[in-house]
DNA sequence: GTCTATACCAGGATAGAC
DNA sequence: GTCTATCCTGGTATAGAC
């Protein structure tokens, strides 16, 4: 699976994302006409992701946002009922996109080595496309209200558990070495997250998602596979 | 180097830290008497770290802080001149402690393998002791004013460069395999940071800093060393 | 050195015209 | 559906008594 084929399959443009967000939240959004709603949601979310990733959600004022989104304060309140509600909308959309990306990455594959590769690729590739979403989600989790917080933690642990389960499977079938799968899963997650948390660093060094992905796979597989050294 | 010997050597109690912070910032702190100042700084910084790590610096109000620190608003303003100034004080103190810990970790060691081990240990052990400081520093960097931001980024890159330099040294002397040292340094940093960023996760699983450290060292050395498999 | 009281403003939220 | 005008809370910061 290459990055460009993944991107084509997932089709995650802002317009598509906002349309889905609109359809899933018709009750809470006061605007009726789909085209109007989607057009403005694109403006709002683009601006929100930009501001939020610069200074953090708490420091982003709705006045800033209204200026950047080129919509009045009053108009924006037709799309969400409070600032927290905006965060909830974005967070929910992000969670559903991530889950879909990871699941579509591994479905139909049964060999542990292949499943591990595809899961890591799906994670890195989707965080490449949705970087501002992933970043915001990571940085703002702690300020969520209790129920949203739990959902976010659950999602974090789910990814990790999926990684660990694949490793355990591979160990059970004798394909992988009997290393500490729990810890390997944890640090793998950390490496995957670093890709969207330190984007500035990797861009500056001209390291592409493909480079990073190949390296991480090599590093992990060297530790897991029995294959002799080159 | 074990965690407890490191802890003994560094002697990083809140009282010691605040005394140092006071001595380095006498001009900006309006209180004269050292004992009074240190006693109150401990109260302020303990509370600030707690609140800040819960909800983020921007969402921590000085009213909250004054209540938690059990000092009036007016009194607190004798210790810093603005909320941003408080952040600057804490940030500066954190940077100086980290640098000292890392340097004292590797000084006097020349074998690349040993230097790498000691640097990783020093980083993990100090982040174990200073977890709230490290966490705050990581999460708030992006909201710093420009000059403070540059200093923080510089510190991040310095640690990474130290790691990479040791790896390159080891490769040059033929001790380490010729893997991509730049990327290995980057993901190593990510693994080190995960220890203080996801403390809740590791505590819950009863993984100690010693467990984590041993695992990370094994993982990295397996990739770097020529030694045959067990 | 520490407190209380208060100035002042920015931010979230809403009402009601168009 | 969108805008402008406005309300009101709660934030940072300071003044001045003790």
Coordinates of C-alpha atoms (C1' of nucleotides) in Angstrom, one line a residue:
Chain A
X1 CA 0.0 0.0 0.0
X2 CA 1.5 3.3 -1.0
X3 CA 0.6 6.7 0.3
X4 CA -0.9 7.9 -2.9
X5 CA -3.1 4.8 -3.4
X6 CA -4.3 5.2 0.2
X7 CA -5.1 8.9 -0.4
X8 CA -7.2 8.1 -3.5
X9 CA -9.2 5.4 -1.7
X10 CA -10.0 7.4 1.3
X11 CA -10.9 10.6 -0.5
X12 CA -10.7 12.9 2.5
X13 CA -11.2 16.3 1.2
X14 CA -12.5 19.0 3.5
X15 CA -15.7 19.2 1.5
X16 CA -16.4 15.5 1.9
X17 CA -15.5 15.6 5.6
X18 CA -17.8 18.5 6.3
X19 CA -20.7 17.0 4.4
X20 CA -20.4 13.9 6.5
X21 CA -20.2 16.0 9.6
X22 CA -23.3 17.9 8.6
X23 CA -25.3 14.7 7.8
X24 CA -24.3 13.2 11.2
X25 CA -25.3 16.3 13.1
X26 CA -28.5 17.6 11.5
X27 CA -30.3 17.8 14.8
X28 CA -27.8 20.2 16.4
X29 CA -27.1 22.3 13.3
X30 CA -29.7 24.9 12.8
X31 CA -29.1 25.4 9.0
X32 CA -31.4 23.4 6.7
X33 CA -29.9 23.7 3.2
X34 CA -27.1 21.1 2.8
X35 CA -25.1 23.1 0.3
X36 CA -25.1 26.3 2.4
X37 CA -24.2 24.3 5.5
X38 CA -21.3 22.4 3.9
X39 CA -19.9 25.5 2.4
X40 CA -19.8 27.4 5.7
X41 CA -18.7 24.4 7.7
X42 CA -15.6 24.2 5.4
X43 CA -14.8 27.8 6.2
X44 CA -15.4 27.3 9.9
X45 CA -13.4 24.1 10.3
X46 CA -10.5 25.2 8.1
X47 CA -10.2 28.3 10.3
X48 CA -10.7 26.4 13.5
X49 CA -8.0 23.8 12.8
X50 CA -5.6 26.5 11.8
X51 CA -6.1 28.7 14.9
X52 CA -6.4 25.8 17.2
X53 CA -3.2 24.2 16.1
X54 CA -1.3 27.5 16.4
X55 CA -2.4 28.6 19.9
X56 CA -4.6 25.9 21.3
X57 CA -8.3 25.6 21.5
X58 CA -8.6 27.5 24.8
X59 CA -6.7 30.5 23.5
X60 CA -8.7 30.6 20.2
X61 CA -11.4 33.2 20.7
X62 CA -14.6 32.9 18.7
X63 CA -14.0 36.5 17.5
X64 CA -10.7 35.4 16.0
X65 CA -12.5 32.4 14.5
X66 CA -15.3 34.5 13.0
X67 CA -12.8 36.8 11.4
X68 CA -10.7 34.0 10.0
X69 CA -13.7 32.1 8.8
X70 CA -15.2 35.2 7.3
X71 CA -18.6 34.7 9.0
X72 CA -20.2 36.7 11.8
X73 CA -20.3 35.5 15.3
X74 CA -24.1 35.2 15.1
X75 CA -23.9 33.1 12.0
X76 CA -21.4 30.7 13.5
X77 CA -23.7 30.0 16.4
X78 CA -26.1 28.4 13.8
X79 CA -23.6 25.7 13.3
X80 CA -22.8 25.0 17.0
X81 CA -24.4 25.9 20.2
X82 CA -21.3 26.7 22.2
X83 CA -17.6 26.7 21.9
X84 CA -17.4 23.3 23.6
X85 CA -20.0 22.0 21.2
X86 CA -17.7 23.0 18.3
X87 CA -14.9 20.9 19.9
X88 CA -17.3 18.0 20.3
X89 CA -18.3 18.1 16.7
X90 CA -14.7 18.2 15.5
X91 CA -13.6 15.5 17.9
X92 CA -16.4 13.2 16.9
X93 CA -15.7 13.6 13.2
X94 CA -12.0 12.9 13.8
X95 CA -12.7 9.7 15.8
X96 CA -14.9 8.3 13.1
X97 CA -12.4 9.0 10.3
X98 CA -9.6 7.4 12.2
X99 CA -11.5 4.3 13.0
X100 CA -12.6 3.9 9.4
X101 CA -9.1 4.4 8.1
X102 CA -7.6 1.8 10.4
X103 CA -10.2 -0.7 9.9
X104 CA -10.2 -0.4 6.1
X105 CA -6.4 -0.8 6.3
X106 CA -6.4 -4.2 7.9
X107 CA -9.6 -5.8 6.7
X108 CA -9.1 -8.8 4.4
X109 CA -5.6 -9.4 5.6
X110 CA -4.8 -12.4 7.9
X111 CA -1.0 -12.8 7.9
X112 CA 0.3 -11.1 11.1
X113 CA 3.2 -9.5 9.4
X114 CA 1.0 -8.1 6.6
X115 CA -1.6 -6.9 9.1
X116 CA 1.1 -5.1 11.2
X117 CA 2.5 -3.4 8.1
X118 CA -1.0 -2.3 6.9
X119 CA -2.0 -1.0 10.3
X120 CA 1.1 1.1 10.6
X121 CA 0.8 2.4 7.1
X122 CA -2.9 3.2 7.5
X123 CA -2.1 5.1 10.7
X124 CA 0.8 7.1 9.3
X125 CA -0.9 7.8 6.0
X126 CA -4.2 9.0 7.5
X127 CA -2.3 11.2 10.0
X128 CA -0.5 12.7 7.1
X129 CA -3.7 13.7 5.4
X130 CA -5.5 14.6 8.6
X131 CA -2.6 16.1 10.5
X132 CA -4.4 19.1 11.9
X133 CA -7.2 16.9 13.1
X134 CA -4.9 14.4 14.8
X135 CA -2.8 17.1 16.3
X136 CA -5.8 18.9 17.8
X137 CA -7.2 15.8 19.1
X138 CA -4.0 14.9 20.9
X139 CA -3.4 18.3 22.4
X140 CA -6.9 19.0 23.6
X141 CA -7.9 15.7 25.0
X142 CA -7.1 16.6 28.6
X143 CA -9.5 19.6 28.5
X144 CA -12.5 17.6 27.4
X145 CA -15.5 17.1 29.7
X146 CA -15.5 13.7 31.3
X147 CA -17.5 11.7 28.8
X148 CA -15.6 13.0 25.8
X149 CA -12.4 12.4 27.6
X150 CA -13.2 8.8 28.1
X151 CA -14.1 8.3 24.4
X152 CA -10.7 9.8 23.4
X153 CA -8.8 7.6 25.8
X154 CA -10.7 4.6 24.6
X155 CA -9.8 5.4 21.0
X156 CA -6.1 5.7 21.9
X157 CA -6.1 2.4 23.7
X158 CA -8.0 0.7 20.9
X159 CA -5.3 1.5 18.4
X160 CA -2.7 0.3 20.7
X161 CA -4.6 -2.9 21.6
X162 CA -5.0 -3.6 17.9
X163 CA -1.2 -3.4 17.4
X164 CA -0.5 -5.6 20.4
X165 CA -3.1 -8.2 19.4
X166 CA -1.4 -8.5 16.0
X167 CA 2.0 -8.9 17.7
X168 CA 0.7 -11.6 20.1
X169 CA -0.9 -13.4 17.2
X170 CA 2.4 -13.4 15.3
X171 CA 4.2 -14.7 18.4
X172 CA 1.6 -17.4 19.0
X173 CA 2.1 -18.7 15.4
X174 CA 5.9 -18.7 15.9
X175 CA 6.5 -16.0 13.3
X176 CA 7.6 -13.2 15.7
X177 CA 10.1 -13.4 18.5
X178 CA 8.8 -13.5 22.1
X179 CA 9.6 -9.9 23.0
X180 CA 7.5 -7.8 25.3
X181 CA 4.5 -7.1 23.0
X182 CA 2.7 -4.7 25.4
X183 CA 5.7 -2.4 25.6
X184 CA 6.5 -2.7 21.9
X185 CA 2.9 -1.7 21.1
X186 CA 3.1 1.3 23.4
X187 CA 6.3 2.6 21.9
X188 CA 5.1 1.9 18.4
X189 CA 2.1 4.1 19.1
X190 CA 4.5 6.8 20.3
X191 CA 6.4 6.6 17.1
X192 CA 3.2 6.8 15.0
X193 CA 2.1 9.9 17.0
X194 CA 5.4 11.6 16.6
X195 CA 4.7 11.8 12.9
X196 CA 1.8 14.2 13.3
X197 CA 3.1 15.9 16.5
X198 CA 6.4 17.0 15.0
X199 CA 5.5 17.7 11.5
X200 CA 7.5 20.9 11.4
X201 CA 10.7 18.9 12.2
X202 CA 10.2 16.3 9.5
X203 CA 9.1 18.8 6.8
X204 CA 12.2 20.8 7.4
X205 CA 14.4 17.7 7.0
X206 CA 12.5 16.8 3.8
X207 CA 11.5 13.4 5.2
X208 CA 8.3 12.1 3.6
X209 CA 5.7 9.9 5.1
X210 CA 7.0 7.1 2.9
X211 CA 10.5 7.5 4.3
X212 CA 9.3 7.6 7.9
X213 CA 7.0 4.6 7.3
X214 CA 9.7 2.5 5.8
X215 CA 12.0 3.2 8.6
X216 CA 9.5 2.5 11.4
X217 CA 8.6 -0.8 9.7
X218 CA 12.2 -1.8 9.4
X219 CA 12.9 -0.9 13.0
X220 CA 10.0 -2.9 14.3
X221 CA 10.3 -5.9 12.1
X222 CA 14.0 -6.2 12.9
X223 CA 13.0 -6.6 16.5
X224 CA 10.2 -9.0 15.8
X225 CA 11.3 -11.2 12.9
X226 CA 13.6 -14.2 13.2
X227 CA 15.2 -13.5 9.8
X228 CA 19.0 -13.4 10.0
X229 CA 21.0 -10.2 9.6
X230 CA 21.8 -8.9 6.2
Chain B
X1 CA 23.1 3.7 36.7
X2 CA 19.9 2.9 38.6
X3 CA 16.9 5.2 39.1
X4 CA 17.4 5.5 42.8
X5 CA 21.1 6.3 42.6
X6 CA 20.2 9.0 40.0
X7 CA 17.6 10.4 42.2
X8 CA 20.0 10.6 45.1
X9 CA 22.7 12.4 43.0
X10 CA 20.4 15.0 41.5
X11 CA 18.5 15.9 44.7
X12 CA 15.5 17.5 42.9
X13 CA 13.1 18.3 45.7
X14 CA 10.7 21.2 45.2
X15 CA 12.4 23.2 47.9
X16 CA 15.8 22.9 46.2
X17 CA 14.3 23.8 42.8
X18 CA 12.5 26.8 44.1
X19 CA 15.5 28.1 45.9
X20 CA 17.5 27.9 42.7
X21 CA 14.7 29.6 40.8
X22 CA 14.7 32.4 43.4
X23 CA 18.4 32.9 43.3
X24 CA 18.4 33.1 39.5
X25 CA 15.5 35.6 39.4
X26 CA 16.2 38.0 42.3
X27 CA 15.7 41.1 40.1
X28 CA 12.2 40.2 38.9
X29 CA 11.0 38.8 42.3
X30 CA 9.9 41.6 44.6
X31 CA 10.3 39.6 47.8
X32 CA 13.7 40.1 49.7
X33 CA 13.8 37.4 52.4
X34 CA 15.0 34.1 50.9
X35 CA 13.1 31.8 53.3
X36 CA 9.8 33.6 52.8
X37 CA 10.2 33.6 49.0
X38 CA 11.2 29.9 48.8
X39 CA 8.3 28.8 51.0
X40 CA 5.8 30.7 48.9
X41 CA 7.3 29.7 45.5
X42 CA 6.9 26.1 46.5
X43 CA 3.2 26.7 47.1
X44 CA 2.8 28.6 43.9
X45 CA 4.7 26.2 41.7
X46 CA 3.2 23.1 43.2
X47 CA -0.3 24.5 42.5
X48 CA 0.7 25.9 39.1
X49 CA 2.1 22.5 37.9
X50 CA -1.0 20.7 39.1
X51 CA -3.6 23.0 37.5
X52 CA -1.6 23.5 34.4
X53 CA -1.2 19.8 33.8
X54 CA -4.9 19.3 34.4
X55 CA -6.4 21.9 32.1
X56 CA -3.5 23.7 30.3
X57 CA -1.8 26.9 31.1
X58 CA -4.3 29.1 29.2
X59 CA -7.2 27.6 31.0
X60 CA -5.7 28.1 34.4
X61 CA -6.9 31.3 35.9
X62 CA -4.9 33.2 38.4
X63 CA -7.9 33.1 40.7
X64 CA -7.8 29.3 40.6
X65 CA -4.1 29.4 41.2
X66 CA -4.3 31.8 44.2
X67 CA -6.9 29.5 45.8
X68 CA -4.9 26.4 45.3
X69 CA -1.6 28.0 46.4
X70 CA -3.4 29.5 49.4
X71 CA -2.0 33.0 48.7
X72 CA -3.9 36.1 47.6
X73 CA -3.8 37.4 44.1
X74 CA -2.0 40.5 45.2
X75 CA 0.7 38.4 47.1
X76 CA 1.3 36.3 44.0
X77 CA 2.0 39.3 41.9
X78 CA 5.1 39.9 44.1
X79 CA 6.6 36.8 42.7
X80 CA 5.9 37.4 39.0
X81 CA 4.9 40.4 37.0
X82 CA 2.3 38.8 34.7
X83 CA 0.9 35.4 33.9
X84 CA 3.3 35.1 31.0
X85 CA 6.1 35.9 33.3
X86 CA 5.2 33.0 35.5
X87 CA 5.4 30.7 32.5
X88 CA 8.8 32.2 31.6
X89 CA 10.1 31.5 35.1
X90 CA 8.9 27.9 35.1
X91 CA 10.1 27.3 31.6
X92 CA 13.6 28.6 32.3
X93 CA 14.0 26.6 35.4
X94 CA 12.9 23.4 33.6
X95 CA 15.4 24.0 30.8
X96 CA 18.3 24.4 33.1
X97 CA 17.4 21.3 35.1
X98 CA 17.1 19.1 32.0
X99 CA 20.4 20.3 30.5
X100 CA 22.2 19.6 33.8
X101 CA 20.7 16.2 34.1
X102 CA 21.6 15.1 30.6
X103 CA 25.1 16.5 30.8
X104 CA 25.9 15.0 34.2
X105 CA 24.5 11.7 32.7
X106 CA 27.1 11.3 30.0
X107 CA 30.1 13.2 31.3
X108 CA 33.1 11.1 31.9
X109 CA 32.0 8.3 29.5
X110 CA 33.5 7.7 26.1
X111 CA 32.4 4.4 24.8
X112 CA 29.4 5.1 22.4
X113 CA 27.4 2.2 23.7
X114 CA 27.8 3.4 27.3
X115 CA 27.1 7.0 26.4
X116 CA 23.9 6.0 24.7
X117 CA 22.7 4.0 27.6
X118 CA 23.5 6.8 30.1
X119 CA 21.9 9.5 28.0
X120 CA 18.7 7.5 27.7
X121 CA 18.7 6.6 31.4
X122 CA 19.3 10.2 32.4
X123 CA 16.4 11.4 30.2
X124 CA 14.0 8.8 31.5
X125 CA 15.0 9.2 35.1
X126 CA 14.8 12.9 35.1
X127 CA 11.5 13.0 33.4
X128 CA 10.3 10.5 36.0
X129 CA 11.2 12.9 38.8
X130 CA 10.2 16.1 37.0
X131 CA 7.2 14.7 35.1
X132 CA 4.9 17.7 35.6
X133 CA 7.6 20.1 34.5
X134 CA 8.4 18.1 31.3
X135 CA 4.7 17.7 30.5
X136 CA 4.0 21.3 30.9
X137 CA 6.9 22.3 28.8
X138 CA 5.9 20.0 26.0
X139 CA 2.3 21.0 25.9
X140 CA 2.8 24.8 26.2
X141 CA 5.7 25.3 23.9
X142 CA 3.5 26.4 21.0
X143 CA 1.9 29.2 22.9
X144 CA 5.2 30.8 23.9
X145 CA 6.2 34.2 22.6
X146 CA 8.7 34.0 19.7
X147 CA 11.9 34.1 21.7
X148 CA 10.9 31.6 24.3
X149 CA 9.6 29.3 21.6
X150 CA 12.9 29.3 19.9
X151 CA 14.7 28.4 23.1
X152 CA 12.3 25.5 23.6
X153 CA 12.8 24.2 20.1
X154 CA 16.5 24.5 20.4
X155 CA 16.5 22.4 23.6
X156 CA 14.4 19.7 21.9
X157 CA 16.8 19.6 18.9
X158 CA 19.8 19.6 21.2
X159 CA 18.8 16.4 23.0
X160 CA 18.1 14.7 19.7
X161 CA 21.4 15.9 18.2
X162 CA 23.2 14.5 21.2
X163 CA 21.5 11.1 20.6
X164 CA 22.3 11.1 16.9
X165 CA 25.9 12.2 17.4
X166 CA 26.5 9.3 19.7
X167 CA 25.0 6.9 17.2
X168 CA 27.1 8.3 14.4
X169 CA 30.2 8.0 16.6
X170 CA 29.4 4.3 17.2
X171 CA 28.9 3.7 13.5
X172 CA 32.1 5.4 12.6
X173 CA 34.0 3.2 15.0
X174 CA 32.3 0.1 13.6
X175 CA 30.5 -0.7 16.8
X176 CA 27.0 0.1 15.5
X177 CA 25.3 -1.0 12.3
X178 CA 24.9 1.6 9.5
X179 CA 21.2 2.2 10.0
X180 CA 19.6 5.6 9.5
X181 CA 20.8 7.4 12.6
X182 CA 18.8 10.6 12.0
X183 CA 15.6 8.8 12.0
X184 CA 16.6 6.5 14.8
X185 CA 17.4 9.5 16.9
X186 CA 14.0 11.1 16.1
X187 CA 12.0 8.0 17.1
X188 CA 14.1 7.5 20.2
X189 CA 13.2 11.0 21.3
X190 CA 9.6 10.1 20.7
X191 CA 9.9 7.0 22.9
X192 CA 11.6 9.0 25.7
X193 CA 8.8 11.7 25.6
X194 CA 6.1 9.1 25.7
X195 CA 7.2 8.2 29.2
X196 CA 6.2 11.6 30.6
X197 CA 3.3 12.3 28.2
X198 CA 1.4 9.1 29.0
X199 CA 2.2 8.6 32.6
X200 CA -1.4 7.6 33.4
X201 CA -1.1 4.7 31.0
X202 CA 2.1 3.3 32.4
X203 CA 1.1 3.8 36.0
X204 CA -2.1 1.9 35.5
X205 CA -0.2 -1.0 34.0
X206 CA 2.3 -1.0 36.8
X207 CA 5.3 -0.4 34.5
X208 CA 8.1 1.3 36.3
X209 CA 10.6 3.6 34.8
X210 CA 13.2 0.9 35.2
X211 CA 11.0 -1.6 33.1
X212 CA 10.5 1.0 30.4
X213 CA 14.1 2.0 30.3
X214 CA 15.3 -1.6 30.0
X215 CA 12.9 -2.2 27.2
X216 CA 13.8 0.9 25.2
X217 CA 17.5 0.1 25.6
X218 CA 17.0 -3.5 24.4
X219 CA 14.9 -2.4 21.5
X220 CA 17.4 0.2 20.3
X221 CA 20.5 -1.8 20.9
X222 CA 19.1 -4.8 19.0
X223 CA 18.8 -2.5 16.0
X224 CA 22.3 -1.0 16.4
X225 CA 24.5 -3.7 17.7
X226 CA 26.1 -6.5 15.6
X227 CA 25.7 -9.1 18.4
X228 CA 24.1 -12.3 17.2
X229 CA 20.6 -13.2 18.3
X230 CA 20.2 -15.0 21.6
Chain C
dG1 C1' 4.8 41.0 52.7
dT2 C1' 0.1 40.1 52.4
dC3 C1' -4.5 41.2 52.0
dT4 C1' -9.1 43.2 50.1
dA5 C1' -11.3 45.8 46.8
dT6 C1' -11.7 47.3 42.5
dA7 C1' -10.6 48.9 37.6
dC8 C1' -10.8 47.4 33.3
dC9 C1' -11.3 44.5 29.4
dA10 C1' -11.9 40.3 26.5
dG11 C1' -14.5 36.5 25.8
dG12 C1' -18.8 33.7 25.2
dA13 C1' -23.4 34.0 24.2
dT14 C1' -28.0 36.0 22.7
dA15 C1' -31.7 39.1 20.6
dG16 C1' -33.7 40.9 17.0
dA17 C1' -33.4 43.6 12.6
dC18 C1' -33.0 42.6 7.9
Chain D
dG1 C1' -29.5 32.6 7.1
dT2 C1' -26.8 36.3 8.3
dC3 C1' -25.5 40.4 10.5
dT4 C1' -24.9 44.1 14.2
dA5 C1' -25.5 45.4 18.7
dT6 C1' -25.4 44.3 23.3
dC7 C1' -25.3 41.7 27.7
dC8 C1' -22.7 39.8 31.4
dT9 C1' -19.3 36.9 33.4
dG10 C1' -14.9 36.1 34.7
dG11 C1' -10.2 37.1 33.5
dT12 C1' -5.7 39.9 34.4
dA13 C1' -3.8 43.4 36.8
dT14 C1' -3.2 47.2 40.3
dA15 C1' -3.9 50.4 44.4
dG16 C1' -3.7 51.1 48.8
dA17 C1' -4.9 49.6 53.7
dC18 C1' -2.8 46.9 57.2

